[in-house]
PDB file of C-alpha atoms in Angstrom:
ATOM      1  CA  MET A1091     170.661 221.849 258.652  1.00  0.00           C
ATOM      2  CA  GLU A1092     169.194 218.530 257.796  1.00  0.00           C
ATOM      3  CA  SER A1093     166.893 218.093 254.770  1.00  0.00           C
ATOM      4  CA  THR A1094     163.404 219.036 256.064  1.00  0.00           C
ATOM      5  CA  ASP A1095     161.864 216.132 253.937  1.00  0.00           C
ATOM      6  CA  LYS A1096     163.709 213.281 255.704  1.00  0.00           C
ATOM      7  CA  THR A1097     161.568 211.363 258.243  1.00  0.00           C
ATOM      8  CA  ILE A1098     162.531 211.069 261.871  1.00  0.00           C
ATOM      9  CA  ALA A1099     163.400 207.313 261.206  1.00  0.00           C
ATOM     10  CA  ASP A1100     165.668 208.173 258.253  1.00  0.00           C
ATOM     11  CA  LEU A1101     167.626 210.530 260.389  1.00  0.00           C
ATOM     12  CA  VAL A1102     168.134 207.975 263.144  1.00  0.00           C
ATOM     13  CA  THR A1103     168.980 205.265 260.482  1.00  0.00           C
ATOM     14  CA  ALA A1104     171.569 207.571 258.841  1.00  0.00           C
ATOM     15  CA  ASP A1105     173.219 208.720 262.189  1.00  0.00           C
ATOM     16  CA  PHE A1106     172.308 207.203 265.557  1.00  0.00           C
ATOM     17  CA  ARG A1107     173.325 210.425 267.240  1.00  0.00           C
ATOM     18  CA  ALA A1108     169.944 211.844 266.144  1.00  0.00           C
ATOM     19  CA  ALA A1109     168.319 209.308 268.429  1.00  0.00           C
ATOM     20  CA  PHE A1110     169.508 210.953 271.630  1.00  0.00           C
ATOM     21  CA  VAL A1111     168.269 214.317 270.364  1.00  0.00           C
ATOM     22  CA  PHE A1112     164.894 212.945 269.750  1.00  0.00           C
ATOM     23  CA  ARG A1113     164.785 211.370 273.064  1.00  0.00           C
ATOM     24  CA  ALA A1114     165.661 214.501 274.710  1.00  0.00           C
ATOM     25  CA  PHE A1115     162.624 216.048 273.115  1.00  0.00           C
ATOM     26  CA  GLY A1116     160.440 213.097 274.056  1.00  0.00           C
ATOM     27  CA  ILE A1117     160.014 212.012 270.496  1.00  0.00           C
ATOM     28  CA  ASP A1118     159.492 208.224 269.888  1.00  0.00           C
ATOM     29  CA  TYR A1119     161.583 207.698 266.917  1.00  0.00           C
ATOM     30  CA  CYS A1120     160.306 204.033 266.492  1.00  0.00           C
ATOM     31  CA  CYS A1121     156.511 204.535 266.389  1.00  0.00           C
ATOM     32  CA  ASP A1122     156.603 208.188 265.209  1.00  0.00           C
ATOM     33  CA  GLY A1123     159.415 207.531 262.699  1.00  0.00           C
ATOM     34  CA  SER A1124     157.364 207.911 259.584  1.00  0.00           C
ATOM     35  CA  LYS A1125     156.816 211.652 260.330  1.00  0.00           C
ATOM     36  CA  THR A1126     159.165 214.508 259.414  1.00  0.00           C
ATOM     37  CA  ILE A1127     160.344 216.833 262.172  1.00  0.00           C
ATOM     38  CA  SER A1128     158.095 219.637 260.951  1.00  0.00           C
ATOM     39  CA  GLU A1129     154.959 217.162 260.873  1.00  0.00           C
ATOM     40  CA  TYR A1130     155.742 216.012 264.426  1.00  0.00           C
ATOM     41  CA  CYS A1131     156.404 219.530 265.689  1.00  0.00           C
ATOM     42  CA  THR A1132     153.051 220.794 264.155  1.00  0.00           C
ATOM     43  CA  ASP A1133     151.187 217.818 265.864  1.00  0.00           C
ATOM     44  CA  ASN A1134     152.860 218.396 269.188  1.00  0.00           C
ATOM     45  CA  ASP A1135     153.444 222.301 269.394  1.00  0.00           C
ATOM     46  CA  LEU A1136     157.200 222.049 269.423  1.00  0.00           C
ATOM     47  CA  SER A1137     159.884 224.215 267.838  1.00  0.00           C
ATOM     48  CA  SER A1138     161.401 222.537 264.729  1.00  0.00           C
ATOM     49  CA  LYS A1139     164.222 225.009 264.685  1.00  0.00           C
ATOM     50  CA  GLU A1140     165.242 224.108 268.314  1.00  0.00           C
ATOM     51  CA  ILE A1141     165.359 220.358 267.283  1.00  0.00           C
ATOM     52  CA  TYR A1142     167.361 221.079 264.165  1.00  0.00           C
ATOM     53  CA  ASP A1143     169.798 223.214 266.128  1.00  0.00           C
ATOM     54  CA  SER A1144     170.255 220.346 268.625  1.00  0.00           C
ATOM     55  CA  LEU A1145     170.812 217.946 265.805  1.00  0.00           C
ATOM     56  CA  SER A1146     173.553 220.164 264.308  1.00  0.00           C
ATOM     57  CA  GLU A1147     175.217 220.291 267.755  1.00  0.00           C
ATOM     58  CA  ALA A1148     174.806 216.483 268.270  1.00  0.00           C
ATOM     59  CA  TYR A1149     176.529 215.911 264.769  1.00  0.00           C
ATOM     60  CA  THR A1150     179.722 217.687 266.075  1.00  0.00           C
ATOM     61  CA  ARG A1151     180.276 215.119 268.678  1.00  0.00           C
ATOM     62  CA  PRO A1152     182.417 212.017 268.013  1.00  0.00           C
ATOM     63  CA  LEU A1153     180.658 209.326 265.979  1.00  0.00           C
ATOM     64  CA  GLU A1154     180.593 205.797 267.366  1.00  0.00           C
ATOM     65  CA  GLN A1155     180.520 202.946 264.836  1.00  0.00           C
ATOM     66  CA  ASN A1156     177.419 203.420 262.776  1.00  0.00           C
ATOM     67  CA  PHE A1157     176.175 200.816 260.493  1.00  0.00           C
ATOM     68  CA  ASP A1158     173.904 201.792 257.565  1.00  0.00           C
ATOM     69  CA  PHE A1159     171.276 199.185 258.252  1.00  0.00           C
ATOM     70  CA  LYS A1160     169.182 200.406 255.384  1.00  0.00           C
ATOM     71  CA  PHE A1161     171.436 198.701 253.012  1.00  0.00           C
ATOM     72  CA  TRP A1162     171.908 195.411 254.810  1.00  0.00           C
ATOM     73  CA  PRO A1163     170.546 192.277 253.328  1.00  0.00           C
ATOM     74  CA  LEU A1164     167.312 191.556 255.286  1.00  0.00           C
ATOM     75  CA  ASN A1165     168.338 187.970 256.293  1.00  0.00           C
ATOM     76  CA  LEU A1166     171.443 189.403 257.766  1.00  0.00           C
ATOM     77  CA  LEU A1167     169.507 192.258 259.668  1.00  0.00           C
ATOM     78  CA  ALA A1168     166.966 189.693 260.970  1.00  0.00           C
ATOM     79  CA  THR A1169     169.942 187.599 262.217  1.00  0.00           C
ATOM     80  CA  TYR A1170     171.561 190.739 263.844  1.00  0.00           C
ATOM     81  CA  ILE A1171     168.435 191.924 265.623  1.00  0.00           C
ATOM     82  CA  GLU A1172     167.878 188.362 267.017  1.00  0.00           C
ATOM     83  CA  THR A1173     171.498 187.821 268.078  1.00  0.00           C
ATOM     84  CA  LYS A1174     171.999 191.252 269.508  1.00  0.00           C
ATOM     85  CA  PHE A1175     168.627 192.634 270.767  1.00  0.00           C
ATOM     86  CA  HIS A1176     166.638 189.604 271.447  1.00  0.00           C
ATOM     87  CA  LYS A1177     169.349 188.019 273.569  1.00  0.00           C
ATOM     88  CA  LEU A1178     169.880 191.364 275.331  1.00  0.00           C
ATOM     89  CA  ALA A1179     166.231 191.654 276.211  1.00  0.00           C
ATOM     90  CA  LYS A1180     166.038 188.103 277.523  1.00  0.00           C
ATOM     91  CA  LYS A1181     169.028 189.009 279.893  1.00  0.00           C
ATOM     92  CA  GLN A1182     167.767 192.333 280.940  1.00  0.00           C
ATOM     93  CA  VAL A1183     164.129 191.306 281.843  1.00  0.00           C
ATOM     94  CA  PRO A1184     164.989 188.921 284.778  1.00  0.00           C
ATOM     95  CA  LEU A1185     167.657 191.346 286.120  1.00  0.00           C
ATOM     96  CA  ILE A1186     165.205 194.158 286.317  1.00  0.00           C
ATOM     97  CA  LYS A1187     162.457 191.934 287.794  1.00  0.00           C
ATOM     98  CA  ALA A1188     164.780 190.841 290.455  1.00  0.00           C
ATOM     99  CA  ALA A1189     166.008 194.351 291.164  1.00  0.00           C
ATOM    100  CA  LEU A1190     162.431 195.629 291.467  1.00  0.00           C
ATOM    101  CA  GLU A1191     161.528 192.823 293.825  1.00  0.00           C
ATOM    102  CA  ARG A1192     164.411 193.639 296.011  1.00  0.00           C
ATOM    103  CA  GLY A1193     163.744 197.505 295.777  1.00  0.00           C
ATOM    104  CA  ILE A1194     160.183 196.942 296.832  1.00  0.00           C
ATOM    105  CA  ARG A1195     161.012 194.661 299.734  1.00  0.00           C
ATOM    106  CA  ARG A1196     163.511 197.083 301.149  1.00  0.00           C
ATOM    107  CA  HIS A1197     162.371 200.493 300.125  1.00  0.00           C
ATOM    108  CA  GLY A1198     158.680 200.087 298.990  1.00  0.00           C
ATOM    109  CA  LYS A1199     157.214 202.479 301.466  1.00  0.00           C
ATOM    110  CA  GLY A1200     159.809 205.277 300.714  1.00  0.00           C
ATOM    111  CA  PHE A1201     159.419 204.793 296.788  1.00  0.00           C
ATOM    112  CA  LEU A1202     156.025 204.089 296.124  1.00  0.00           C
ATOM    113  CA  GLN A1203     156.486 204.446 292.495  1.00  0.00           C
ATOM    114  CA  LEU A1204     158.301 201.145 292.437  1.00  0.00           C
ATOM    115  CA  HIS A1205     155.014 199.190 292.860  1.00  0.00           C
ATOM    116  CA  GLU A1206     153.348 200.816 289.711  1.00  0.00           C
ATOM    117  CA  ILE A1207     156.777 200.492 287.796  1.00  0.00           C
ATOM    118  CA  SER A1208     156.744 196.761 288.643  1.00  0.00           C
ATOM    119  CA  LEU A1209     153.126 196.142 287.440  1.00  0.00           C
ATOM    120  CA  ILE A1210     153.818 197.970 284.084  1.00  0.00           C
ATOM    121  CA  PHE A1211     157.200 196.289 283.627  1.00  0.00           C
ATOM    122  CA  ASP A1212     155.726 192.827 284.347  1.00  0.00           C
ATOM    123  CA  GLN A1213     153.092 193.312 281.693  1.00  0.00           C
ATOM    124  CA  ALA A1214     155.509 194.688 279.220  1.00  0.00           C
ATOM    125  CA  ALA A1215     157.889 191.782 279.711  1.00  0.00           C
ATOM    126  CA  GLU A1216     155.116 189.128 279.348  1.00  0.00           C
ATOM    127  CA  GLU A1217     153.933 190.757 276.098  1.00  0.00           C
ATOM    128  CA  LEU A1218     157.532 191.173 274.915  1.00  0.00           C
ATOM    129  CA  ALA A1219     158.321 187.380 275.373  1.00  0.00           C
ATOM    130  CA  GLN A1220     155.421 186.555 273.176  1.00  0.00           C
ATOM    131  CA  HIS A1221     156.575 189.132 270.539  1.00  0.00           C
ATOM    132  CA  LEU A1222     160.063 187.803 270.462  1.00  0.00           C
ATOM    133  CA  LYS A1223     158.795 184.171 270.206  1.00  0.00           C
ATOM    134  CA  ARG A1224     156.539 184.998 267.263  1.00  0.00           C
ATOM    135  CA  GLU A1225     159.420 186.722 265.448  1.00  0.00           C
ATOM    136  CA  GLU A1226     161.913 183.942 266.043  1.00  0.00           C
ATOM    137  CA  LEU A1227     159.458 181.104 265.076  1.00  0.00           C
ATOM    138  CA  ILE A1228     157.711 182.615 262.217  1.00  0.00           C
ATOM    139  CA  LEU A1229     158.841 186.005 260.731  1.00  0.00           C
ATOM    140  CA  PHE A1230     162.653 185.714 260.977  1.00  0.00           C
ATOM    141  CA  PRO A1231     162.898 182.268 259.485  1.00  0.00           C
ATOM    142  CA  TYR A1232     160.684 183.311 256.600  1.00  0.00           C
ATOM    143  CA  ILE A1233     162.836 186.352 255.845  1.00  0.00           C
ATOM    144  CA  LYS A1234     166.013 184.254 256.147  1.00  0.00           C
ATOM    145  CA  LYS A1235     164.612 181.711 253.803  1.00  0.00           C
ATOM    146  CA  VAL A1236     163.519 184.208 251.183  1.00  0.00           C
ATOM    147  CA  PHE A1237     166.920 185.894 250.974  1.00  0.00           C
ATOM    148  CA  LYS A1238     169.180 182.938 251.589  1.00  0.00           C
ATOM    149  CA  ASN A1239     167.586 181.018 248.678  1.00  0.00           C
ATOM    150  CA  ASN A1240     166.834 184.076 246.412  1.00  0.00           C
ATOM    151  CA  GLU A1241     163.128 183.161 246.589  1.00  0.00           C
ATOM    152  CA  THR A1242     161.837 186.612 246.804  1.00  0.00           C
ATOM    153  CA  ARG A1243     159.608 186.677 243.766  1.00  0.00           C
ATOM    154  CA  GLN A1244     158.308 183.178 244.290  1.00  0.00           C
ATOM    155  CA  LEU A1245     157.485 183.494 248.011  1.00  0.00           C
ATOM    156  CA  MET A1246     156.046 186.971 247.300  1.00  0.00           C
ATOM    157  CA  LEU A1247     153.349 185.591 245.122  1.00  0.00           C
ATOM    158  CA  SER A1248     152.599 182.737 247.465  1.00  0.00           C
ATOM    159  CA  LYS A1249     149.831 182.691 250.026  1.00  0.00           C
ATOM    160  CA  ASP A1250     152.431 182.766 252.725  1.00  0.00           C
ATOM    161  CA  PHE A1251     153.119 186.460 252.069  1.00  0.00           C
ATOM    162  CA  SER A1252     149.648 187.625 252.872  1.00  0.00           C
ATOM    163  CA  LYS A1253     149.975 185.710 256.168  1.00  0.00           C
ATOM    164  CA  ILE A1254     153.399 187.343 256.786  1.00  0.00           C
ATOM    165  CA  GLN A1255     151.936 190.825 256.127  1.00  0.00           C
ATOM    166  CA  ARG A1256     149.330 190.255 258.826  1.00  0.00           C
ATOM    167  CA  ASP A1257     151.997 189.010 261.219  1.00  0.00           C
ATOM    168  CA  ILE A1258     154.038 192.221 260.579  1.00  0.00           C
ATOM    169  CA  GLU A1259     151.043 194.359 261.091  1.00  0.00           C
ATOM    170  CA  ASN A1260     150.339 192.679 264.384  1.00  0.00           C
ATOM    171  CA  LEU A1261     154.016 192.978 265.446  1.00  0.00           C
ATOM    172  CA  MET A1262     153.790 196.604 264.719  1.00  0.00           C
ATOM    173  CA  LEU A1263     150.905 196.962 267.022  1.00  0.00           C
ATOM    174  CA  ASP A1264     153.074 195.160 269.708  1.00  0.00           C
ATOM    175  CA  HIS A1265     155.612 197.925 269.145  1.00  0.00           C
ATOM    176  CA  GLU A1266     153.109 200.578 269.835  1.00  0.00           C
ATOM    177  CA  GLN A1267     151.988 198.940 273.042  1.00  0.00           C
ATOM    178  CA  GLU A1268     155.643 198.370 274.179  1.00  0.00           C
ATOM    179  CA  GLY A1269     156.350 201.993 273.350  1.00  0.00           C
ATOM    180  CA  GLU A1270     153.400 203.033 275.549  1.00  0.00           C
ATOM    181  CA  TYR A1271     154.628 201.013 278.458  1.00  0.00           C
ATOM    182  CA  LEU A1272     158.157 202.597 278.091  1.00  0.00           C
ATOM    183  CA  THR A1273     156.574 206.074 277.996  1.00  0.00           C
ATOM    184  CA  GLN A1274     154.634 205.310 281.240  1.00  0.00           C
ATOM    185  CA  ILE A1275     157.665 204.161 283.031  1.00  0.00           C
ATOM    186  CA  ARG A1276     159.615 207.286 281.824  1.00  0.00           C
ATOM    187  CA  SER A1277     156.895 209.410 283.179  1.00  0.00           C
ATOM    188  CA  ILE A1278     156.738 207.760 286.418  1.00  0.00           C
ATOM    189  CA  THR A1279     160.497 207.857 286.989  1.00  0.00           C
ATOM    190  CA  ASP A1280     160.859 211.541 285.553  1.00  0.00           C
ATOM    191  CA  ASN A1281     163.122 210.180 282.722  1.00  0.00           C
ATOM    192  CA  TYR A1282     164.924 207.993 285.238  1.00  0.00           C
ATOM    193  CA  SER A1283     166.045 210.825 287.529  1.00  0.00           C
ATOM    194  CA  LEU A1284     166.676 210.346 291.155  1.00  0.00           C
ATOM    195  CA  PRO A1285     167.985 212.455 294.060  1.00  0.00           C
ATOM    196  CA  GLU A1286     171.720 211.936 294.479  1.00  0.00           C
ATOM    197  CA  ASP A1287     171.314 210.360 297.957  1.00  0.00           C
ATOM    198  CA  SER A1288     168.822 207.697 296.811  1.00  0.00           C
ATOM    199  CA  PRO A1289     169.721 204.195 297.920  1.00  0.00           C
ATOM    200  CA  LYS A1290     172.121 202.384 295.597  1.00  0.00           C
ATOM    201  CA  SER A1291     169.448 199.686 295.026  1.00  0.00           C
ATOM    202  CA  ILE A1292     167.038 202.256 293.559  1.00  0.00           C
ATOM    203  CA  GLN A1293     169.625 203.857 291.589  1.00  0.00           C
ATOM    204  CA  LEU A1294     170.519 200.406 290.069  1.00  0.00           C
ATOM    205  CA  ILE A1295     166.721 199.934 289.238  1.00  0.00           C
ATOM    206  CA  TYR A1296     166.684 203.284 287.376  1.00  0.00           C
ATOM    207  CA  SER A1297     169.794 202.530 285.651  1.00  0.00           C
ATOM    208  CA  LEU A1298     168.664 199.113 284.413  1.00  0.00           C
ATOM    209  CA  LEU A1299     165.364 200.471 283.186  1.00  0.00           C
ATOM    210  CA  GLU A1300     166.999 203.262 281.271  1.00  0.00           C
ATOM    211  CA  GLU A1301     169.393 200.735 279.516  1.00  0.00           C
ATOM    212  CA  PHE A1302     166.352 198.605 278.790  1.00  0.00           C
ATOM    213  CA  ASP A1303     164.523 201.644 277.311  1.00  0.00           C
ATOM    214  CA  LEU A1304     167.454 202.673 275.158  1.00  0.00           C
ATOM    215  CA  SER A1305     168.018 199.216 273.850  1.00  0.00           C
ATOM    216  CA  MET A1306     164.360 198.556 273.123  1.00  0.00           C
ATOM    217  CA  GLN A1307     163.951 201.903 271.180  1.00  0.00           C
ATOM    218  CA  LYS A1308     166.758 200.874 268.840  1.00  0.00           C
ATOM    219  CA  HIS A1309     165.557 197.387 268.569  1.00  0.00           C
ATOM    220  CA  MET A1310     162.040 198.433 267.473  1.00  0.00           C
ATOM    221  CA  HIS A1311     163.398 201.113 265.174  1.00  0.00           C
ATOM    222  CA  LEU A1312     165.393 198.586 263.263  1.00  0.00           C
ATOM    223  CA  GLU A1313     162.511 196.226 263.066  1.00  0.00           C
ATOM    224  CA  ARG A1314     159.636 198.691 262.357  1.00  0.00           C
ATOM    225  CA  ASN A1315     161.408 201.350 260.184  1.00  0.00           C
ATOM    226  CA  ILE A1316     163.799 198.966 258.237  1.00  0.00           C
ATOM    227  CA  LEU A1317     163.340 195.247 258.534  1.00  0.00           C
ATOM    228  CA  PHE A1318     159.369 195.381 258.482  1.00  0.00           C
ATOM    229  CA  GLU A1319     159.287 198.312 255.992  1.00  0.00           C
ATOM    230  CA  GLU A1320     161.546 196.635 253.540  1.00  0.00           C
ATOM    231  CA  THR A1321     160.082 193.196 253.874  1.00  0.00           C
ATOM    232  CA  LEU A1322     156.512 194.759 253.108  1.00  0.00           C
ATOM    233  CA  ASN A1323     157.935 196.656 250.152  1.00  0.00           C
ATOM    234  CA  LEU A1324     158.467 193.247 248.571  1.00  0.00           C
ATOM    235  CA  LEU A1325     154.608 193.346 248.170  1.00  0.00           C
ATOM    236  CA  TYR A1326     154.685 196.629 246.492  1.00  0.00           C
ATOM    237  CA  PRO A1327     157.977 196.708 244.416  1.00  0.00           C
ATOM    238  CA  GLU A1328     156.770 199.482 242.083  1.00  0.00           C
ATOM    239  CA  ASN A1329     155.357 201.573 244.657  1.00  0.00           C
ATOM    240  CA  GLU A1330     157.300 201.587 247.905  1.00  0.00           C
ATOM    241  CA  ILE A1331     155.328 203.493 250.563  1.00  0.00           C
ATOM    242  CA  SER A1332     155.544 203.826 254.284  1.00  0.00           C
ATOM    243  CA  ILE A1333     154.060 201.017 256.338  1.00  0.00           C
ATOM    244  CA  GLU A1334     151.991 203.772 258.111  1.00  0.00           C
ATOM    245  CA  SER A1335     150.201 204.361 255.079  1.00  0.00           C
ATOM    246  CA  ARG A1336     149.106 200.887 254.150  1.00  0.00           C
TER     247      ARG A1336
END
């Protein structure tokens, strides 16, 4: 059994197979990542034993390539997130919007949930675009400069750091809102499940949405629980504490 004092985020960071277990139990490992399993279960009336048993079973399955991002230099991690997840999101959003438009046009009367999904997704996509832009123009260049030029101490003491701290806190609020949009879509789609005889175009929409959900959760986890956490820890080098408690 896993150590009970590890947080949900730590478990996912150490082994991404844990993410699929948490998803199965409806646990947001990004925004609730600072909690332990026991704490989360107490707050949400769940069985911690059932979750630990599921984790033990999941760890018997083949392990795909699993990077320990906790030990990556932050400039490299910022580049990885931007190259992999930002680019992926920018490709996924227009595909999903187009698929939703076609689905509503052809099957809107038979699948009324598409209208609500489209409204939520459009809002999520608009806010996500602004979020990515702020990261790419402000936060990520700052992180890359700090670590590329070994200027951690000098920049940490400068006025820039307090601004960056505020930016990170605002980006974390974005994560919480984005997580809420994904939760709403999951609820409307019954976790992306459809009758087998559903039209292919509707099946495609649900498949695209689920892929987007999976990639966004990993994307936000890497930012919130590793990149942002470690960047903020520069401000408190003698007392590294969770971003949730600041």
